Coordinates of C-alpha atoms and ligand atoms in Angstrom, one line a residue:
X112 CA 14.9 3.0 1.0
X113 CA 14.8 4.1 -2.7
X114 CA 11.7 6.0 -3.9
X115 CA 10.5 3.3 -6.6
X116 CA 9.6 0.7 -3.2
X117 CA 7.3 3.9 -2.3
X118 CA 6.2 4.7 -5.8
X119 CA 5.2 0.7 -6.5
X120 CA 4.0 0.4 -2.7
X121 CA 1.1 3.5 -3.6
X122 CA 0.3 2.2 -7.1
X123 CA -0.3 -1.1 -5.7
X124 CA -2.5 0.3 -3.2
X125 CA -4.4 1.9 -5.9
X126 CA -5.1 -0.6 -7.6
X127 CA -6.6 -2.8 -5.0
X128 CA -8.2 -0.4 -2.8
X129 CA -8.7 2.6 -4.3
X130 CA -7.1 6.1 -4.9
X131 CA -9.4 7.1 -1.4
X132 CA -6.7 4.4 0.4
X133 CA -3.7 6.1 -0.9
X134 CA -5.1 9.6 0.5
X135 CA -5.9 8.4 3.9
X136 CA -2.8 6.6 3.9
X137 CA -0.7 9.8 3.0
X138 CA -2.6 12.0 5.6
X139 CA -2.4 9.5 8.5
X140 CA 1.3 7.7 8.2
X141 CA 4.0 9.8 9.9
X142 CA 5.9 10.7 6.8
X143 CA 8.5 13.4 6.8
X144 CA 8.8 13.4 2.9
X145 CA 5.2 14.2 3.5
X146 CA 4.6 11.4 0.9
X147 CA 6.3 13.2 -2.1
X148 CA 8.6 10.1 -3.5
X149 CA 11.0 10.3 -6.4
X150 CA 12.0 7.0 -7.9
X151 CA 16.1 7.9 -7.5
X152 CA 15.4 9.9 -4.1
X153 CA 15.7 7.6 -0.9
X154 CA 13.5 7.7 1.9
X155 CA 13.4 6.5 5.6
X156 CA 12.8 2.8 5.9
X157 CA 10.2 3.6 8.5
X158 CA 8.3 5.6 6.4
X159 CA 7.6 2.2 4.9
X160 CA 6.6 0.4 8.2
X161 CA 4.2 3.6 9.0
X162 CA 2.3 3.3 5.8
X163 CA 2.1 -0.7 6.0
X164 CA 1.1 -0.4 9.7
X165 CA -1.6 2.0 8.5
X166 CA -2.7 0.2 5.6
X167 CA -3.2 -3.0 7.9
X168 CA -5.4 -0.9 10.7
X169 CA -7.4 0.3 7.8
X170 CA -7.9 -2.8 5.9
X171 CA -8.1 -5.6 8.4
X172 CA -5.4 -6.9 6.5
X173 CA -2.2 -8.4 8.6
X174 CA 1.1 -6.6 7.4
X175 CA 2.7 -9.8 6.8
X176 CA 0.1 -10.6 4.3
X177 CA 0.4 -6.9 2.8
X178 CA 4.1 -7.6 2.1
X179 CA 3.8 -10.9 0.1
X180 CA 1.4 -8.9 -1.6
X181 CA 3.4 -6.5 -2.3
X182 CA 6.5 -8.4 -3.5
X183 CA 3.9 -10.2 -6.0
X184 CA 4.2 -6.2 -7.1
X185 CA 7.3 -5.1 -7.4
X186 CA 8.3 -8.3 -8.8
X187 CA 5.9 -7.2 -12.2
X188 CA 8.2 -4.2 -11.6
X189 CA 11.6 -5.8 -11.5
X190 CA 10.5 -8.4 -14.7
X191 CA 9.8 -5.2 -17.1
X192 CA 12.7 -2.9 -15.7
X193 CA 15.4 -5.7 -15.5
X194 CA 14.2 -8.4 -17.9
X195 CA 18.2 -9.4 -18.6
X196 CA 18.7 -10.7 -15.0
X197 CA 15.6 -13.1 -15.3
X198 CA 16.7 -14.0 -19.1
X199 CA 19.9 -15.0 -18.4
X200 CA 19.4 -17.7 -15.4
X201 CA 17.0 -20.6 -16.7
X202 CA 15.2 -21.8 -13.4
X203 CA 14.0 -20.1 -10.5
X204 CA 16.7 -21.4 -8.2
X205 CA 19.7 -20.4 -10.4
X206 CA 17.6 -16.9 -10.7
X207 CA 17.1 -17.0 -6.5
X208 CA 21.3 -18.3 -6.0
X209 CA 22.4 -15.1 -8.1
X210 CA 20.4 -12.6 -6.0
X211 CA 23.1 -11.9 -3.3
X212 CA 26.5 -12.2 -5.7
X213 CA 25.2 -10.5 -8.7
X214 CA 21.9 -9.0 -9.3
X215 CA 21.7 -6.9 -5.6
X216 CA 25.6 -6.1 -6.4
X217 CA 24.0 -4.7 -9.8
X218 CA 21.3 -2.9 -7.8
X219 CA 23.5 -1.2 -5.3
X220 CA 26.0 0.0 -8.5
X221 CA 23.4 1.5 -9.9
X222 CA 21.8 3.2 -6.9
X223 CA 25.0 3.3 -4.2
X224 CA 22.9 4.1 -1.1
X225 CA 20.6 1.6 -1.5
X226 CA 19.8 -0.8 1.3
X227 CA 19.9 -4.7 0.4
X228 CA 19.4 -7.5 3.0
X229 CA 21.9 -10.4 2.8
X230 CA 21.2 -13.8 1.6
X231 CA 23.3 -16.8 2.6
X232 CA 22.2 -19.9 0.1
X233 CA 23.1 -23.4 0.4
X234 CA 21.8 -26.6 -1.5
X235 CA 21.5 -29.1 1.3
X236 CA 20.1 -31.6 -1.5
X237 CA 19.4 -31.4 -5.8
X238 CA 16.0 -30.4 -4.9
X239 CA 16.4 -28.4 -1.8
X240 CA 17.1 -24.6 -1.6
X241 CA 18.0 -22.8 1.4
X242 CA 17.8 -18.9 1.4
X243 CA 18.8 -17.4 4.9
X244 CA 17.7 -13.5 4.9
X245 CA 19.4 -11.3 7.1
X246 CA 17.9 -7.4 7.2
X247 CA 17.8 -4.8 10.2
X248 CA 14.7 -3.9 7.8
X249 CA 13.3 -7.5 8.9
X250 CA 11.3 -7.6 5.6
X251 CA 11.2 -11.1 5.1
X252 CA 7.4 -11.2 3.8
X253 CA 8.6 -9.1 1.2
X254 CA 10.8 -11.6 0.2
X255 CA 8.2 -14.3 0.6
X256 CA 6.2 -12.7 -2.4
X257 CA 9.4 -12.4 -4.5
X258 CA 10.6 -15.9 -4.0
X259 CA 6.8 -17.2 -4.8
X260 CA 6.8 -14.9 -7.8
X261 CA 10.0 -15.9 -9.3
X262 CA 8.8 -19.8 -8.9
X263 CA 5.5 -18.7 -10.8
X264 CA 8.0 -17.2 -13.4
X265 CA 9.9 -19.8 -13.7
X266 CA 6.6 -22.4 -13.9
X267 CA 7.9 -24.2 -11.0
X268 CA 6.6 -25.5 -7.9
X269 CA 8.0 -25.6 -5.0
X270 CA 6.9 -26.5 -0.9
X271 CA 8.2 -23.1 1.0
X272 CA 9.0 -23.2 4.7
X273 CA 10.2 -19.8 6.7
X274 CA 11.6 -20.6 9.9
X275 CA 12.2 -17.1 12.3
X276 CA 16.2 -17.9 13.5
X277 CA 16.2 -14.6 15.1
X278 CA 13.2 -14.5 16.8
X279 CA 12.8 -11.2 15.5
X280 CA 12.2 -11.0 11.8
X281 CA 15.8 -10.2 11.7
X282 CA 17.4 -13.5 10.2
X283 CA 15.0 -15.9 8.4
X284 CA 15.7 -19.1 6.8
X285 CA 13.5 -19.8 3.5
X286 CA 13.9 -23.4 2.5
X287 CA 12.4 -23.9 -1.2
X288 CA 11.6 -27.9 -2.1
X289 CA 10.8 -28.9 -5.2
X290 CA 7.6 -30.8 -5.7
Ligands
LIG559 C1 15.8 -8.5 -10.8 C2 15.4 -8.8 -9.6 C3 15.6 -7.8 -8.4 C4 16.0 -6.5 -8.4 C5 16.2 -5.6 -9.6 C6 16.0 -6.1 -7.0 C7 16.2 -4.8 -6.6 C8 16.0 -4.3 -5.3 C9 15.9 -2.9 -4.9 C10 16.1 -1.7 -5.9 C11 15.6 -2.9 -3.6 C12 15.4 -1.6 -2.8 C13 16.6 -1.2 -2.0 C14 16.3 0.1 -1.3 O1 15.1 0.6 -1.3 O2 17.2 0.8 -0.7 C15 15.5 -4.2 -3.1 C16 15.2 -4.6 -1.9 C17 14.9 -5.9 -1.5 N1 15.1 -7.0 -2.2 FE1 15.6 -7.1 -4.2 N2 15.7 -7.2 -6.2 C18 15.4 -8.2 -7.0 C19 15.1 -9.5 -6.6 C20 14.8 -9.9 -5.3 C21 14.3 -11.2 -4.9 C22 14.0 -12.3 -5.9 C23 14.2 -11.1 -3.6 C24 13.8 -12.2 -2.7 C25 14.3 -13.4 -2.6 C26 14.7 -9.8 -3.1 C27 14.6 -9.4 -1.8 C28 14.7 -8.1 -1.4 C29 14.2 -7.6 -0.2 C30 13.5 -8.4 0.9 C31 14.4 -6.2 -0.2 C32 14.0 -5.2 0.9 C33 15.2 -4.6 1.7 C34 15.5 -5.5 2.9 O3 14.8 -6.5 3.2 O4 16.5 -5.1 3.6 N3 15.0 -9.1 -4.2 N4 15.8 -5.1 -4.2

């Protein structure tokens, strides 16, 4: 996982609960980069799940939660850093379609180890988006907060549904209604 997710992940952290957090999160989370992150290095995925499982014991705060959060984040992140991938699609759906063909292609040009989940999308109706995640990371509450974030961009609405097809976090189907 590419240092920027750990460098985003700590200033959000920050912000929200203090610089003390970050600290007790470094000292406690079984990290071998010993929390040193570059935003081109790459890190352990599981470095990741030790410092949202940490977070969560110290905050009362379910990890599922912490990761919508935290795509509500990176998402800032991603509009500043890569404004010409939002600018160029005109509604959040388009935006969503393009995320598996061209903008996580982009991503993993520009950054060749990085690690992408798959998305399978189909339009079952002119309203209706569906969004199947696949990800041995099984991250899919990350990708809640992105999808609800790039709706708010957009300034649309839209009824979300996540159904667990795995059983396991592993393959998730998002399906995205307009209202
Ligand atoms: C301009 C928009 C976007 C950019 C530049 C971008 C870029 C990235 C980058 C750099 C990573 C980290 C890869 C790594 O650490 O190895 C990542 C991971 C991820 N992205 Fe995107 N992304 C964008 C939009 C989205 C959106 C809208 C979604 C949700 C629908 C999404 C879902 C994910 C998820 C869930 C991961 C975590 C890895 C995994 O689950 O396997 N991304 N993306």
């Amino acid at each position: 996982m590419k240092g920027i997710v750990f460098t985003e992940f700590l200033e959000m952290v920050e912000q929200k609960f203090g610089y003390k957090m970050v600290d007790d999160l470094l000292i406690s989370s079984e990290l071998p980069s010993k929390g040193v992150y570059t935003a081109v290095g790459t890190y352990s995925h599981k470095e990741m799940f030790s410092l949202v499982t940490q977070l969560s014991e110290r905050s009362g705060i379910d990890a599922s939660l912490l990761l919508d959060t935290f795509g509500s984040h990176i998402f800032e992140h991603f509009t500043s850093r890569y404004n010409h991938f939002f600018s160029s699609c005109t509604s959040a759906f388009e935006f969503l379609s393009s995320i598996e063909e061209h903008i996580h292609v982009e991503v993993q040009k520009l950054y060749p180890d990085a690690e992408l989940p798959e998305f399978i999308i189909s339009r079952p109706g002119d309203d209706v988006l569906s969004m199947i995640y696949k990800s041995e990371r099984k991250l899919s509450f990350l990708a809640l907060g992105l999808i609800k974030s790039t709706l708010a961009y957009y300034g649309e609405t839209a009824e979300i549904t996540m159904k667990d097809l795995s059983g396991d976090g592993h393959t998730v189907e998002f399906i995205l209604t307009k209202v």
